[in-house]
Coordinates of C-alpha atoms in Angstrom, one line a residue:
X1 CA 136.9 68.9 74.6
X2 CA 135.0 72.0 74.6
X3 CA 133.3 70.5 71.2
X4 CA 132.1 67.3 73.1
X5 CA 130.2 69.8 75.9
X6 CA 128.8 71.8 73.2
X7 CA 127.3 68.7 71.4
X8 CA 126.1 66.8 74.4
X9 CA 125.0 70.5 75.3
X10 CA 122.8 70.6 72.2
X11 CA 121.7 67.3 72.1
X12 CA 120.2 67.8 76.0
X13 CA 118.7 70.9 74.6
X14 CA 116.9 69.0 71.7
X15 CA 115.6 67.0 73.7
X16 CA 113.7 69.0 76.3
X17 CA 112.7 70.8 72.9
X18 CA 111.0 67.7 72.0
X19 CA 109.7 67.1 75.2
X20 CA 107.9 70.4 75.7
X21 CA 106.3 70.4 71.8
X22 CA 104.9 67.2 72.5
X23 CA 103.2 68.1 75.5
X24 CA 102.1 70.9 73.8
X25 CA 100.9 69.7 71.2
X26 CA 99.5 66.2 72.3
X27 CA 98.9 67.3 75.9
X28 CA 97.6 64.9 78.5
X29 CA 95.4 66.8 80.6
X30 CA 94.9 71.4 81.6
X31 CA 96.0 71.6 84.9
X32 CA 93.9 74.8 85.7
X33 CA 95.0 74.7 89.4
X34 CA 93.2 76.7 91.9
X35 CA 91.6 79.0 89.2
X36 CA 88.1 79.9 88.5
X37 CA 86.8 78.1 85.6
X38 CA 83.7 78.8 83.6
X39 CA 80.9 75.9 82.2
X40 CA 82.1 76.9 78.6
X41 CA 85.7 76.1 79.3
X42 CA 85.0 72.9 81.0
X43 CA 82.8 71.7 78.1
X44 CA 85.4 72.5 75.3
X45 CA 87.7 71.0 77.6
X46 CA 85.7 68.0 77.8
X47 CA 83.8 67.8 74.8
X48 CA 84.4 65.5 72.1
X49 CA 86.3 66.6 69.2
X50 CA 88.1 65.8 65.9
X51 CA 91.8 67.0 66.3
X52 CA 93.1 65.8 63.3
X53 CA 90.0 66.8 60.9
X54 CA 91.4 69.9 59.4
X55 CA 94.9 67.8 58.5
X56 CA 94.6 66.8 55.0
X57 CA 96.9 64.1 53.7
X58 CA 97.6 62.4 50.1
X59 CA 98.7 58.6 50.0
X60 CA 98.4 55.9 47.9
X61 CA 95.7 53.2 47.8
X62 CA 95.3 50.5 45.5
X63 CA 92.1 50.2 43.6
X64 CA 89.7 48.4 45.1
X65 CA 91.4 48.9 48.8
X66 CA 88.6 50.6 51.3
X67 CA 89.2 53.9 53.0
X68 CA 90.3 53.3 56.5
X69 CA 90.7 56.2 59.0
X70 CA 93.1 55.9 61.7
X71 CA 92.3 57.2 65.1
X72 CA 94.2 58.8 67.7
X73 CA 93.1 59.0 71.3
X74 CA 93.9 62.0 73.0
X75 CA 92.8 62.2 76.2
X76 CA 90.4 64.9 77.2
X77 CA 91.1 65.8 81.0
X78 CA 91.0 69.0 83.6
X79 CA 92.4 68.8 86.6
X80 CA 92.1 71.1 89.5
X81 CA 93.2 71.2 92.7
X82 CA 90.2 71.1 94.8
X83 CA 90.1 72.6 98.7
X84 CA 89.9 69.9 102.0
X85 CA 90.6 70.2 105.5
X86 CA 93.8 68.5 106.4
X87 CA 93.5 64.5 106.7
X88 CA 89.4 65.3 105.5
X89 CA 87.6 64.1 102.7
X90 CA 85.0 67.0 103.1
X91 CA 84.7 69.5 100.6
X92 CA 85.0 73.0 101.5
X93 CA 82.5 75.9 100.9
X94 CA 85.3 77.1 98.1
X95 CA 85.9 73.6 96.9
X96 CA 81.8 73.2 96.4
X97 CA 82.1 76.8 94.7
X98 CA 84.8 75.7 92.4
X99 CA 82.8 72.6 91.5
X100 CA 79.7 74.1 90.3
X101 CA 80.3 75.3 87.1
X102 CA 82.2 71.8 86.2
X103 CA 78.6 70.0 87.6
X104 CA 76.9 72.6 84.8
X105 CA 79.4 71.1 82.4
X106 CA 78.6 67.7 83.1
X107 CA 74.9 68.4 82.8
X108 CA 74.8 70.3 79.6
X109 CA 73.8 69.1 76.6
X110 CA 77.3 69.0 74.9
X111 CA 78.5 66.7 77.7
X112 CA 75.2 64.7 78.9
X113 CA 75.8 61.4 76.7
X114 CA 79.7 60.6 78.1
X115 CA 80.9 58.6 81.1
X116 CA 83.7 60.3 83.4
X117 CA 86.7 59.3 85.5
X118 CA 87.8 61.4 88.8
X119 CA 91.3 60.7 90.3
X120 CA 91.5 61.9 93.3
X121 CA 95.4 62.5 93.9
X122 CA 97.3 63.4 97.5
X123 CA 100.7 64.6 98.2
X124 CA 103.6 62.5 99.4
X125 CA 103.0 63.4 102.9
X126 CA 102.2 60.7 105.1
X127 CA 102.1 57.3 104.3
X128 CA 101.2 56.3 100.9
X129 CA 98.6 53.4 102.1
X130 CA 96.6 56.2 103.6
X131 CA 97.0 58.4 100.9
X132 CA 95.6 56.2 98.2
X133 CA 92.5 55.6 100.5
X134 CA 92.1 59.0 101.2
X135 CA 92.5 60.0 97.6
X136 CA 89.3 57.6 96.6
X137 CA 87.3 59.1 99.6
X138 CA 88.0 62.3 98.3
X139 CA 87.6 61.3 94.5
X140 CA 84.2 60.0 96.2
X141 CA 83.1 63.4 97.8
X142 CA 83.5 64.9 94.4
X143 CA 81.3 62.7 92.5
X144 CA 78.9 63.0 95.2
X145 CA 78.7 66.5 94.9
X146 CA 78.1 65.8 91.4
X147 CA 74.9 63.6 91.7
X148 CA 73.2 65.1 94.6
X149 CA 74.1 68.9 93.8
X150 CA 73.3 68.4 89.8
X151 CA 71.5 65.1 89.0
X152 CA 74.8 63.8 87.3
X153 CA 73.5 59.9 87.1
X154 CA 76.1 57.7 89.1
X155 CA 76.8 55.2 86.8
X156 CA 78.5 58.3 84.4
X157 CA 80.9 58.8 86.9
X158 CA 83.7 56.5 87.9
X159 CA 85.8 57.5 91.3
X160 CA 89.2 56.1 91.6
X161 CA 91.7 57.0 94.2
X162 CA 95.2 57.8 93.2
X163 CA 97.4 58.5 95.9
X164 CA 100.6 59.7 95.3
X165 CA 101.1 57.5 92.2
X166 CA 101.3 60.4 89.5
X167 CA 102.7 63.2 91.2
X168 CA 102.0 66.4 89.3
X169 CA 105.4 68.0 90.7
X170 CA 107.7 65.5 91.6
X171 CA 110.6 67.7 92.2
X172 CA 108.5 69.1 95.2
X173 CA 106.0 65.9 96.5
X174 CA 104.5 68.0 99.5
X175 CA 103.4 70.9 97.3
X176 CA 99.7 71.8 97.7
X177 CA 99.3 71.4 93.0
X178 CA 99.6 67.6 93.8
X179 CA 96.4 67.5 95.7
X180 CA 93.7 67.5 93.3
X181 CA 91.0 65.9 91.5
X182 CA 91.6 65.2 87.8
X183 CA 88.4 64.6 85.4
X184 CA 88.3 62.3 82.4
X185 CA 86.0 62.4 79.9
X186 CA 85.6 58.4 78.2

């Protein structure tokens, strides 16, 4: 008996082992929360890159057979959680504050060429109807910032409204880390 706990024991264990490698290792978006970010880590957040250039691999091709690479999206996403007034779509002087180095990013040279998402994403308080429109207004409010306070063209920015579809911590869907704007780089 004590053997079957002990192997369903280590099989659970393998398994959240898997789990956290491969979101370490293929991760789908930083979270960076409430933190101060810099324009330098928002562009090598952001930035395209080549992942998988340094692996080297031997395999067999038949003569005559052309070279074909395989490609592997990863996603390239921040997400933060950015400051509004209850039941407001207004950013705060702290929200526009965090914002400004990530509308530097978006204006640099490294990043000027790519087209961008931004989720905005609520809690689970309230009714989720509201919270999905009040997600896109604030998605909206963001990208606004963006192209008035930094000449970020509009048609490089998409705005989508989330709700409380993808809940950053389930366990808890009234915490404050699921309200917060998450940015995709295309």
């Amino acid at each position: 008996m004590k053997v079957q706990y002990l192997n369903i024991f280590l099989k659970l264990a393998f398994i959240i082992v898997l789990i956290f490698m491969a979101s370490y290792v293929f991760p789908e978006s930083v979270h960076l929360g409430k933190s101060e970010v810099s324009k330098e880590e928002v562009i090598q957040l952001l930035a395209p890159r080549d992942e998988f250039a340094a692996v080297k691999t031997r395999g067999i091709r038949l003569h005559g057979q052309e070279d074909r690479s395989i490609e592997m999206p990863t996603e390239r996403a921040l997400s933060m959680e950015i400051y509004f007034e209850f039941n407001s779509a207004n950013l705060t002087q702290k929200a526009k504050s965090q914002l400004v180095p990530v509308g530097e990013a978006l204006r640099s040279n490294e990043l000027s060429g790519l087209q961008f998402t931004l989720e905005g994403h609520t809690d689970a308080v309230g009714n989720s109807i509201y919270n999905m429109e009040l997600s896109k207004r604030r998605a909206l409010s963001v990208k606004q910032f963006f192209v008035t306070q930094f000449q970020v063209s509009d048609n490089r920015i998409q705005a989508l409204g989330k709700g409380e579809t993808e809940l950053l911590n389930a366990i808890d869907p009234g915490n404050g880390v699921n309200r917060r704007v998450k940015i995709i780089a295309q």
